[in-house]
XYZ file of C-alpha atoms in Angstrom:
483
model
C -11.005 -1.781 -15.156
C -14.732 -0.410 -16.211
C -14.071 -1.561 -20.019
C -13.037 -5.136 -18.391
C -16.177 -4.905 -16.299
C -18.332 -4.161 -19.148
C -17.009 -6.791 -20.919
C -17.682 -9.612 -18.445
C -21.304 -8.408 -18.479
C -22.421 -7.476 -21.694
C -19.994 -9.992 -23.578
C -17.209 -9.829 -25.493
C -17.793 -9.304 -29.085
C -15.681 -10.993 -31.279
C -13.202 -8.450 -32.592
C -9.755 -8.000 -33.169
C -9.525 -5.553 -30.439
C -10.703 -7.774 -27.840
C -8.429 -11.111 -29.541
C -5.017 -8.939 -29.324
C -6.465 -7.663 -25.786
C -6.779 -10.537 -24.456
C -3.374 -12.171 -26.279
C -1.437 -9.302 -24.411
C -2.437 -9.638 -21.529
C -2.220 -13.282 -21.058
C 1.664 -13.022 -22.350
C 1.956 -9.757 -19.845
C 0.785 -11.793 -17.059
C 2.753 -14.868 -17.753
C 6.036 -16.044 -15.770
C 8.470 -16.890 -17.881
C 11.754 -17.394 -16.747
C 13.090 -16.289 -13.237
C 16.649 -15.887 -11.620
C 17.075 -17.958 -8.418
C 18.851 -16.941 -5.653
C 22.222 -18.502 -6.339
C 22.084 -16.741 -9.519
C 20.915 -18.934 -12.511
C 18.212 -18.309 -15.088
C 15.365 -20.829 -15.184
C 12.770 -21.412 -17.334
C 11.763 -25.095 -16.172
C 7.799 -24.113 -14.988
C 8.499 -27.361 -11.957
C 11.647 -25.224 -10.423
C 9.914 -21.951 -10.842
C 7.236 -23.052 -9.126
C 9.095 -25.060 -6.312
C 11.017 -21.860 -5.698
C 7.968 -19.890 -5.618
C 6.451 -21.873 -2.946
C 9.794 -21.983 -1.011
C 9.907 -18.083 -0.995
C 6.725 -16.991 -0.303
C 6.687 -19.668 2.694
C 9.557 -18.428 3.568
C 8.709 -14.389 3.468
C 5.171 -14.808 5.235
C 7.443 -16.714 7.801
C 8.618 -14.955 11.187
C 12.184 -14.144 11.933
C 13.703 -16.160 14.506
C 14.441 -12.862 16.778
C 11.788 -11.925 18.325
C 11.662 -8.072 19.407
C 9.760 -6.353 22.123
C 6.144 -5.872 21.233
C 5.359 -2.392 22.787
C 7.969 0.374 22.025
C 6.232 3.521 23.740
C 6.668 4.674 27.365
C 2.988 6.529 27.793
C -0.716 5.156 26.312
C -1.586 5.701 23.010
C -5.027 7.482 22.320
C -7.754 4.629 22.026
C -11.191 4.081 20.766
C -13.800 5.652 22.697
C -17.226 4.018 24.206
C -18.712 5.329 21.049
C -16.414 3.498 18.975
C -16.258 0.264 21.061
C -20.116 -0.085 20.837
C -19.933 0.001 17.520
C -17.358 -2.218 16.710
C -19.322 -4.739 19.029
C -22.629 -3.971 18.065
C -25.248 -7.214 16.600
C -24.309 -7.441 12.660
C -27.571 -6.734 10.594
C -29.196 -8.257 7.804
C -29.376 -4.711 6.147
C -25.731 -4.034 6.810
C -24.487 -7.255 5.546
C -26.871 -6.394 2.220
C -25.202 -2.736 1.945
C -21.759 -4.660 1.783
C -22.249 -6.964 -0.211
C -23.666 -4.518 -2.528
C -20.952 -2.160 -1.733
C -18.583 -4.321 -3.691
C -16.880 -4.718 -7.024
C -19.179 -7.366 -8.623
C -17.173 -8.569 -11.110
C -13.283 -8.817 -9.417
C -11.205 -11.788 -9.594
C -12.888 -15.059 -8.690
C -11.898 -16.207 -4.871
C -10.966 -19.871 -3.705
C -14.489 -21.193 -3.761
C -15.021 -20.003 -7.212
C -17.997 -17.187 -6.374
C -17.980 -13.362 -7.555
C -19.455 -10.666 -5.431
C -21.929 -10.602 -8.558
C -22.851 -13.969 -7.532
C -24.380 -12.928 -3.753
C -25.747 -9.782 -5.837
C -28.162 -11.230 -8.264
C -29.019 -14.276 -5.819
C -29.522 -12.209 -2.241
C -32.860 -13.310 -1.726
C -31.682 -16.501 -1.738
C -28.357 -16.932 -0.047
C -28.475 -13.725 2.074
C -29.139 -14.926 4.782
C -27.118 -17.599 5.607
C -24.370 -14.911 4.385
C -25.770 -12.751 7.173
C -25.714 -15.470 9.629
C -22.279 -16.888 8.721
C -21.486 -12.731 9.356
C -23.216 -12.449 12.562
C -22.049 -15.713 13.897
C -18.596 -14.786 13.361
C -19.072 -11.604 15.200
C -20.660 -12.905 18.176
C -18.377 -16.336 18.681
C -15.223 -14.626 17.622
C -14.594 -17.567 15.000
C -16.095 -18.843 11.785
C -15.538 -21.837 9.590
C -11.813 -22.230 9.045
C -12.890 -22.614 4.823
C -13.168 -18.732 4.996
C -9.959 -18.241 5.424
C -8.330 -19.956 2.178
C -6.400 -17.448 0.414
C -4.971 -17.368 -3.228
C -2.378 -15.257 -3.665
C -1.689 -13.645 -7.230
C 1.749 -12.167 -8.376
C 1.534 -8.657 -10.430
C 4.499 -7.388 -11.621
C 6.107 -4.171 -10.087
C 8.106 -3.460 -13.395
C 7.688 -3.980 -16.854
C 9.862 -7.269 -17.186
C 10.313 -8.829 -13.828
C 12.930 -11.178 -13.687
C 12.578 -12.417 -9.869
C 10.092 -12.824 -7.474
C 11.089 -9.972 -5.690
C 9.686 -7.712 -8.479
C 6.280 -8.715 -8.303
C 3.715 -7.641 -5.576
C 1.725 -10.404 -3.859
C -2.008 -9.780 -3.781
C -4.727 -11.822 -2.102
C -7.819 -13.116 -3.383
C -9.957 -13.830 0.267
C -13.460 -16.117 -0.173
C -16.433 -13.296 -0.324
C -18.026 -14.479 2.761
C -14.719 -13.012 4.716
C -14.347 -9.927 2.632
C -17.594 -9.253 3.729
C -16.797 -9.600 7.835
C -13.549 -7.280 6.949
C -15.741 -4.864 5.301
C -17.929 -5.076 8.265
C -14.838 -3.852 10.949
C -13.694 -1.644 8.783
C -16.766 0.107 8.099
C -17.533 0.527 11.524
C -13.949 1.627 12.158
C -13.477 4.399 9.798
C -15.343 7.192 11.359
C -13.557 7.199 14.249
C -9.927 6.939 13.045
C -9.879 11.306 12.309
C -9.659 11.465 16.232
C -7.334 8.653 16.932
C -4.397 8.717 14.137
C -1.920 11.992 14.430
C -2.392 14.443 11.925
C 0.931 13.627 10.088
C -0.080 9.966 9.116
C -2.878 10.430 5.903
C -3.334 7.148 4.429
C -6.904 5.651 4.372
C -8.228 8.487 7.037
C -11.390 10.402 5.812
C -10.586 13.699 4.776
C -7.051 13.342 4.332
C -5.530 12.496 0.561
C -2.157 13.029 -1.108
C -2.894 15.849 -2.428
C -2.292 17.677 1.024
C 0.529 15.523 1.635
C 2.373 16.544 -1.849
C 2.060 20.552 -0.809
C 3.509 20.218 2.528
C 6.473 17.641 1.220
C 7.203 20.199 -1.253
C 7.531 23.300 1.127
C 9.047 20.842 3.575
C 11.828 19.842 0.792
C 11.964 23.491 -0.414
C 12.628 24.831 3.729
C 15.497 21.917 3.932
C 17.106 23.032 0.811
C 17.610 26.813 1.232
C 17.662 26.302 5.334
C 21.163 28.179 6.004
C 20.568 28.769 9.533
C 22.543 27.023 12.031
C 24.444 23.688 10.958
C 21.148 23.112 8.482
C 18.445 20.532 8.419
C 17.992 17.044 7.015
C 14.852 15.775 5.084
C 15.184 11.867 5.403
C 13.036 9.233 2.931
C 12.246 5.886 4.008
C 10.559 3.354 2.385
C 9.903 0.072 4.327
C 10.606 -3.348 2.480
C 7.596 -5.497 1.774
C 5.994 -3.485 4.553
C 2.402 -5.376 4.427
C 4.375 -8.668 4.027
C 6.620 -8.041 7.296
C 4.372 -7.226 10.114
C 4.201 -9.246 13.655
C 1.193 -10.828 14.386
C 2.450 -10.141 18.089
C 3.081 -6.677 17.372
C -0.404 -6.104 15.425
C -2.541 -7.705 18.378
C -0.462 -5.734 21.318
C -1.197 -2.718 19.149
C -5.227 -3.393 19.155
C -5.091 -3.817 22.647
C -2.880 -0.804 22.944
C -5.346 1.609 20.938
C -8.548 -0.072 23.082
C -9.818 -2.183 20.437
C -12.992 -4.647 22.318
C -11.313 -8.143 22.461
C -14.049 -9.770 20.282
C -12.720 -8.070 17.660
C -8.859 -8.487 18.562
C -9.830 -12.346 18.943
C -12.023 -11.862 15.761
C -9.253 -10.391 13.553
C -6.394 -12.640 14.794
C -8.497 -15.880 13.938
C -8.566 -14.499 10.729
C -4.737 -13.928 10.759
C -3.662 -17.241 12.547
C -5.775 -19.812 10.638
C -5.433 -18.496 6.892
C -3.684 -20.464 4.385
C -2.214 -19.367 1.178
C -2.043 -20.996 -1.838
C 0.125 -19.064 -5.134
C -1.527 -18.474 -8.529
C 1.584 -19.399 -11.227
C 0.521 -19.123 -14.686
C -3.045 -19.719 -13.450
C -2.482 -22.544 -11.733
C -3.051 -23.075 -7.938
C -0.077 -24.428 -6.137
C 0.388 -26.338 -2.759
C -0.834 -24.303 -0.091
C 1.263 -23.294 2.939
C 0.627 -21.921 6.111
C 2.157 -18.081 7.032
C 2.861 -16.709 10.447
C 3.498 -13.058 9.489
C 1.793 -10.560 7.204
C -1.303 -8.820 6.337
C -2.931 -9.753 3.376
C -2.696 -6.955 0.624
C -6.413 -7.322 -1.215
C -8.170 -7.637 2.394
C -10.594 -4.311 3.028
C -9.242 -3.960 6.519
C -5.129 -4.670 6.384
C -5.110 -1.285 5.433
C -6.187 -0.175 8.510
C -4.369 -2.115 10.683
C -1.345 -0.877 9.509
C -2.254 2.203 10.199
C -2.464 1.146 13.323
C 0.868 0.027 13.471
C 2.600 2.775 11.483
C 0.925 5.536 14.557
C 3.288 3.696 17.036
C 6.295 5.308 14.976
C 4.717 8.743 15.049
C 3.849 8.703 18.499
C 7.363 7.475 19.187
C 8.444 10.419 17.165
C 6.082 12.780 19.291
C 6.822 11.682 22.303
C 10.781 12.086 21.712
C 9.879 15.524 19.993
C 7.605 16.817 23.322
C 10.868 15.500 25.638
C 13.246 17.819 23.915
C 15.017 15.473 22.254
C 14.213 15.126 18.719
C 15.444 18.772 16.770
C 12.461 19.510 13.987
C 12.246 21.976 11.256
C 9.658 24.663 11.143
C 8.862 25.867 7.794
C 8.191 29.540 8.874
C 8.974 31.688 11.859
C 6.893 30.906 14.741
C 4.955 28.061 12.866
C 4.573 24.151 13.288
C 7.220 21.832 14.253
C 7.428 19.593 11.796
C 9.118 16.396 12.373
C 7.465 13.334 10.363
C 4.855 12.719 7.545
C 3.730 9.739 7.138
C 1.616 7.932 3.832
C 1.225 4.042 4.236
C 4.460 2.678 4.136
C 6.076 6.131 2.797
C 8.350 7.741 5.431
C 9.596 11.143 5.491
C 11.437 12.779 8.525
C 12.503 15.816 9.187
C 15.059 17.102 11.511
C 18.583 19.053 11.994
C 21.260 18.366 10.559
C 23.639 16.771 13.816
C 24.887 13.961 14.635
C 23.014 13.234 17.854
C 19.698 13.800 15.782
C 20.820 10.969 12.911
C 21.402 8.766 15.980
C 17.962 9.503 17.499
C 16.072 8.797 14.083
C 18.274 5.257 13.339
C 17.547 4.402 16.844
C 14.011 4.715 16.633
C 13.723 3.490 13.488
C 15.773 0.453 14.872
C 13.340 0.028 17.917
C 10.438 0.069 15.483
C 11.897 -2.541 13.385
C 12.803 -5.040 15.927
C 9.159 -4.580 17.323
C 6.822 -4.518 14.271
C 8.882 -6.492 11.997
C 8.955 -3.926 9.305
C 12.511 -3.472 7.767
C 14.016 -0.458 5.979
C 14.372 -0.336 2.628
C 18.356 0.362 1.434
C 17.295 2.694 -1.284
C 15.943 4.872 1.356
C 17.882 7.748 0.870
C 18.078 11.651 2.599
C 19.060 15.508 0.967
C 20.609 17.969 3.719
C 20.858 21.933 3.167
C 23.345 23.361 1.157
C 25.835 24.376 4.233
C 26.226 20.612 5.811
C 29.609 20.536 4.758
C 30.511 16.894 2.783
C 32.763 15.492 5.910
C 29.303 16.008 8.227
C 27.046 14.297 5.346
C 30.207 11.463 5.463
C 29.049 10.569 9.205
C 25.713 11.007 8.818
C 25.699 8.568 6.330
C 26.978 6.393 8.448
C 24.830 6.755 11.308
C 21.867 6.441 9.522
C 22.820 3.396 6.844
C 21.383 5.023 3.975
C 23.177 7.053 1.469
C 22.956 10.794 0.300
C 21.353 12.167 -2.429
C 20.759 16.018 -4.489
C 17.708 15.148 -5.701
C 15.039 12.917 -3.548
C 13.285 12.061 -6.698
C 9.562 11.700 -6.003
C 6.903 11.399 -3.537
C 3.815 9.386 -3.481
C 4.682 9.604 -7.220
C 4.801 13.579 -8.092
C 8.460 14.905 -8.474
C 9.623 16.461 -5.412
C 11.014 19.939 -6.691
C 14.236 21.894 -6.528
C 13.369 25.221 -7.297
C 11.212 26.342 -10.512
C 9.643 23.263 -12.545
C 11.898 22.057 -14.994
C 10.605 19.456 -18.203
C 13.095 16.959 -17.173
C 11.120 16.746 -14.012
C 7.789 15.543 -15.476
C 9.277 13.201 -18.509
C 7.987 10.380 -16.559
C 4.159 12.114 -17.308
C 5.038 12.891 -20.882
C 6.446 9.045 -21.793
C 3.429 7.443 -20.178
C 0.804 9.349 -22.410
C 2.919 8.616 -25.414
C 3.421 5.260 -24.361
C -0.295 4.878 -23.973
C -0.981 6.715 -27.402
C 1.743 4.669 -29.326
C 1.071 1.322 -27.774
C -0.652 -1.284 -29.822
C -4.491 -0.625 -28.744
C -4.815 2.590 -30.720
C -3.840 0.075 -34.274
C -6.948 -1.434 -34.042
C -9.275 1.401 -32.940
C -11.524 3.492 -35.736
C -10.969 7.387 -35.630
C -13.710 7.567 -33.087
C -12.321 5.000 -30.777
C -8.859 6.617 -31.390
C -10.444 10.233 -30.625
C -11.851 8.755 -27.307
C -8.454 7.105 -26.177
C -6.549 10.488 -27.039
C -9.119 12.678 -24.862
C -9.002 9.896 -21.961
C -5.118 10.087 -21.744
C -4.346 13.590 -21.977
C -7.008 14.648 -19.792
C -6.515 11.939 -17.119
C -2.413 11.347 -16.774
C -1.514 14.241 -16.240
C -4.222 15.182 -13.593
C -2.248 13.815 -10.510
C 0.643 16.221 -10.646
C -1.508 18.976 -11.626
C -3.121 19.001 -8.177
C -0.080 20.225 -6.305
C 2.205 21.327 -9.268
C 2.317 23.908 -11.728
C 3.389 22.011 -15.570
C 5.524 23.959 -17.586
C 4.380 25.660 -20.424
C 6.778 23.375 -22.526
C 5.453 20.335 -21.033
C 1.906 21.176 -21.408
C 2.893 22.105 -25.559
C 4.703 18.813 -25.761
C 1.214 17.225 -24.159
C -0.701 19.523 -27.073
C 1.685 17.644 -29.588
C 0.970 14.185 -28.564
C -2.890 14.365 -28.615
């Protein structure tokens, strides 16, 4: 991303790097062929794209049930006075300035055609009608509907997708909106350390994967060897186009829930309600449609919000777990329950290993479902201890609707281990920095340029799982090797 940057503003020069660069990645990015839903391959660009417009329509579309918005029996913890004032407080000149600043200058032109660079290098000459346009929105709770128009671009999820399922939608919003998003969720992040539980640690200052990784390990590692009583079960759930799936019912009831001010409920759900989308195919726009579900993966604040909406499961959780009835583990004698951890749309659940505790955790999951429109995924899966006997992993199974597993694979993308490291565990690590060392960039690079890639691979792949793992000698040798 800072070598694309670079390139937009000091030029391209006109190299065969740069030529094959840019070749690759307009074949990577291009749709090719798809298979539809009854089955058939298509390569015909008019019924790709007539498909693609029927299901995105259709996935930013509500279901026709309609679930109960509010699933929890006692008040949530909401935003203080502090907080309030300052989500209501008059929008500044200076802060609008800082934003704008704040921001990526050279991303992916938006619908009207204008970088962030654009605002940058011309401030003291369209800043402030940006800052009014801002402010105005804040105080009338509404802003020109133009805002609002969304393109939506498809990036693959795998290396060859074949339908649209395998590619992630992500939204390109107007600047002038990104900018009142920013705004909120500036104002908004300070305070979200004393509202959200300490088990949810996506997006919260102060709390990172890295802290998540250690405790999922010792949490795995506890459910493993647990040989105490009929055993424990370590449950994890991934929710299906998670962003995609949320209630606009269940998202405003949840601001109201958590004491947001109702300028900026009515604020944010103008946003929501009068967006339009319009896909990106090939770079192409397409007809635009209108959604009714979703939050808008590429916005600075849907982050947040959901958030928002994944607390009501762990308060749900809490609240069964201070009535008695939800069983948790404890990693150590005397210490922590520990029932849930939650990372964005990354679920993991802890509990024992009955069968009135797997119909607890489907139930709830159920409830949360049916209110918040979220869905989980089927390759959700959950590992037991050693001494639940295969009849009692049988039932389970079939309480909770996902299947059983020996291995959970890995979390938040760092191998969730089973005892000592093994190299199996981190081939994943050691094929990506070959992968990036063998691919077709490091032809056309001199030694120097070939010296810098090797240096910038090794030393930065690798880094993730070294925060909360310790590589095997043989892995780091085989690392050595490849440099």
């Amino acid at each position: 991303q800072k070598s694309r940057e670079k390139w937009v503003k000091f030029g391209d020069r006109n190299t065969s790097f740069f030529h094959a660069q840019t070749l690759a990645r307009r074949w990577r990015n291009k749709i090719q062929g798809l298979f539809l839903p009854d089955g058939s391959w298509h390569t015909d660009p008019a019924v790709m794209t007539t498909e693609a417009v029927r299901f995105y329509k259709e996935h930013f579309s509500g279901d026709n049930e309609q679930g109960p918005q509010d699933m929890l029996t006692g008040a949530p913890p909401g935003l203080g006075v502090e907080a309030q004032s300052a989500l209501t407080a008059p929008v500044t000149k200076e802060e609008v300035r800082r934003t704008v600043m704040s921001m990526k200058s050279f991303k992916a032109p938006r619908p009207d055609g204008f970088q962030p660079f654009f605002f940058k290098q011309y401030w003291p000459v369209v800043g402030g009608e940006l800052w009014r346009t801002v402010k105005d929105a804040f105080r009338l709770e509404f802003s020109d509907t133009s805002l609002l128009e969304t393109q939506m671009v498809l990036i693959p999820k795998v290396s060859h997708p074949i339908s649209l399922k395998d590619f992630r939608p992500i939204s390109l919003c107007n600047v002038a909106w990104k900018v009142i998003s920013k705004v909120i969720a500036a104002r908004l992040r300070p305070f979200l350390q004393g509202i959200i539980g300490p088990f949810q640690g996506s997006f919260i200052p102060g709390r990172g994967t890295r802290d998540h990784n250690i405790i999922a390990q010792e949490a795995f590692h506890f459910v493993r060897k647990d040989d105490l009583g009929g055993g424990s079960l370590a449950l994890k759930i991934d929710l299906e186009k998670a962003y995609d799936r949320v209630r606009w019912e269940f998202l405003e009831s949840t601001m109201v829930q958590f004491g947001f001010p109702t300028i900026t409920i009515q604020l944010i759900m103008w946003g929501l309600k009068n967006s339009s989308i319009s896909l990106l195919w090939n770079g192409s726009a397409l007809p635009s449609f209108v959604p009714s579900r979703g939050l808008w993966q590429g916005d600075p604040l849907s982050p947040y919000l959901f958030v928002f909406c994944m607390e009501h499961l762990a308060l749900k959780i809490s609240e069964s777990l201070q009535e008695g009835h939800w069983k948790p583990i404890q990693l150590s004698p005397g210490g922590l329950p520990l029932s849930h951890l939650l990372f964005a749309d990354d679920i993991l659940l802890f509990s024992q290993a009955f069968e009135d505790q797997a119909c607890l955790v489907a139930s709830i999951l159920e409830d949360f479902s049916r209110s918040s429109g979220l869905r989980v995924n089927l390759k959700s899966k959950f590992v037991s201890s050693r001494r639940v006997s295969q009849s009692r992993i049988d039932t389970l199974e079939g309480f909770l609707g996902i299947s059983h597993t020996a291995r959970i694979g890995s979390y938040l993308g760092v191998p969730m281990m089973h005892g000592q490291p093994r190299c199996a565990d981190f081939y994943d690590v050691m094929d990506k920095i070959q992968g990036r060392l063998a691919a077709w960039k490091s032809k056309l690079l001199n030694k120097a340029g070939k010296l810098c890639l090797v240096k910038s691979t090794i030393s930065s792949i690798p880094v993730y799982s070294m925060q909360s793992l310790w590589l095997p000698q043989a892995v780091c040798n085989k690392i050595d090797q490849a440099g």
